[in-house]
């Protein structure tokens, strides 16, 4: 466990640290050479890192059956602590048949020995129930459900140690771990920090939400997700460049911190909103912005389902304060960015573009309307998307 700095306690009270370093790491690497090797899925690679750095505190490993069942059925761990998403290590039938409880295994990210685990439990996944309860659908057209159905039928639960960071480590300079962000917030004098989760560029509507939230706290932690996402989301490196462009020119440097959130996207909508909030609490944030259809995909979730789900938890149970925002946009009559909550005018006066329209305009080399997106951001996105267009069509 790491000494905790900052004004909000991690979820469960202690910040987990399962990263072995120095001599301990060297000794573990030497022993692990003889362990059976288990290939991690992309999501499990990400989860192993998130567990190890404490972003998923209080988890110290992949879930055993009691936690898996309890999280699916009640949105709580078996010890009663709020938790909304299963964090599991799936393996196929053949791999499972060769392993037994009590065994130590090497967790492989491709050819890299990323970590070790002692198998506490080996049990079958209940995919349909997990899909129905966690994703609220069993349709395979849902990207999270499709991934769940593709993965192995068995789950290995047990405590982990990370020996190496993942092979593909994007933006190492922005990969601040929870223990670091807690120190960074404290050194800036921020007692209250709001986190903004995103996998999209910052359009004017998002800037409005972030700055409105910043008015009532001390600092803004802009925390875009760079883990595994759908192939049609805007590529992470283009997004990061667009964030840097807008932060440089339009945000007070001493009130904003940019970091990347290396979690895999589940697209579980409301349940993932809770999960994202708990993780940001571990990073030391006191407030969390929840927008419309947070972590949603397609038409699987109601626009405000990710708001309503917070009501299913007792007051103070999550520890972090959610800030709910409505649909925001530029209104020509108001002459400002406003929201459905604050603007009395009708849709005809609103400047709005769908994600598809945005992508098509950028691909054609057109600047987005300045009321919708600042030109600095438009330019970065346009250049990035046009440069990547052939690659983006591959998948
Ligand atoms: Zn208006």
PDB file of C-alpha atoms and ligand atoms in Angstrom, residues 329 331-336 338 342-346 349-350, ligand 1:
ATOM      1  CA  UNK A 329     -24.644  23.557 -27.508  1.00  0.00           C
ATOM      2  CA  UNK A 331     -27.514  28.887 -29.278  1.00  0.00           C
ATOM      3  CA  UNK A 332     -27.636  31.683 -31.843  1.00  0.00           C
ATOM      4  CA  UNK A 333     -30.363  33.553 -29.976  1.00  0.00           C
ATOM      5  CA  UNK A 334     -28.585  33.281 -26.611  1.00  0.00           C
ATOM      6  CA  UNK A 335     -25.310  34.111 -28.389  1.00  0.00           C
ATOM      7  CA  UNK A 336     -23.495  31.645 -26.120  1.00  0.00           C
ATOM      8  CA  UNK A 338     -25.850  26.967 -23.141  1.00  0.00           C
ATOM      9  CA  UNK A 342     -30.726  27.005 -19.500  1.00  0.00           C
ATOM     10  CA  UNK A 343     -31.848  27.945 -23.031  1.00  0.00           C
ATOM     11  CA  UNK A 344     -35.515  28.757 -23.751  1.00  0.00           C
ATOM     12  CA  UNK A 345     -35.150  28.661 -27.545  1.00  0.00           C
ATOM     13  CA  UNK A 346     -35.821  25.922 -30.051  1.00  0.00           C
ATOM     14  CA  UNK A 349     -31.436  28.173 -33.114  1.00  0.00           C
ATOM     15  CA  UNK A 350     -28.927  25.593 -31.936  1.00  0.00           C
TER      16      UNK A 350
HETATM   17 ZN1  LIG B   1     -31.011  30.067 -26.557  1.00  0.00          ZN
END
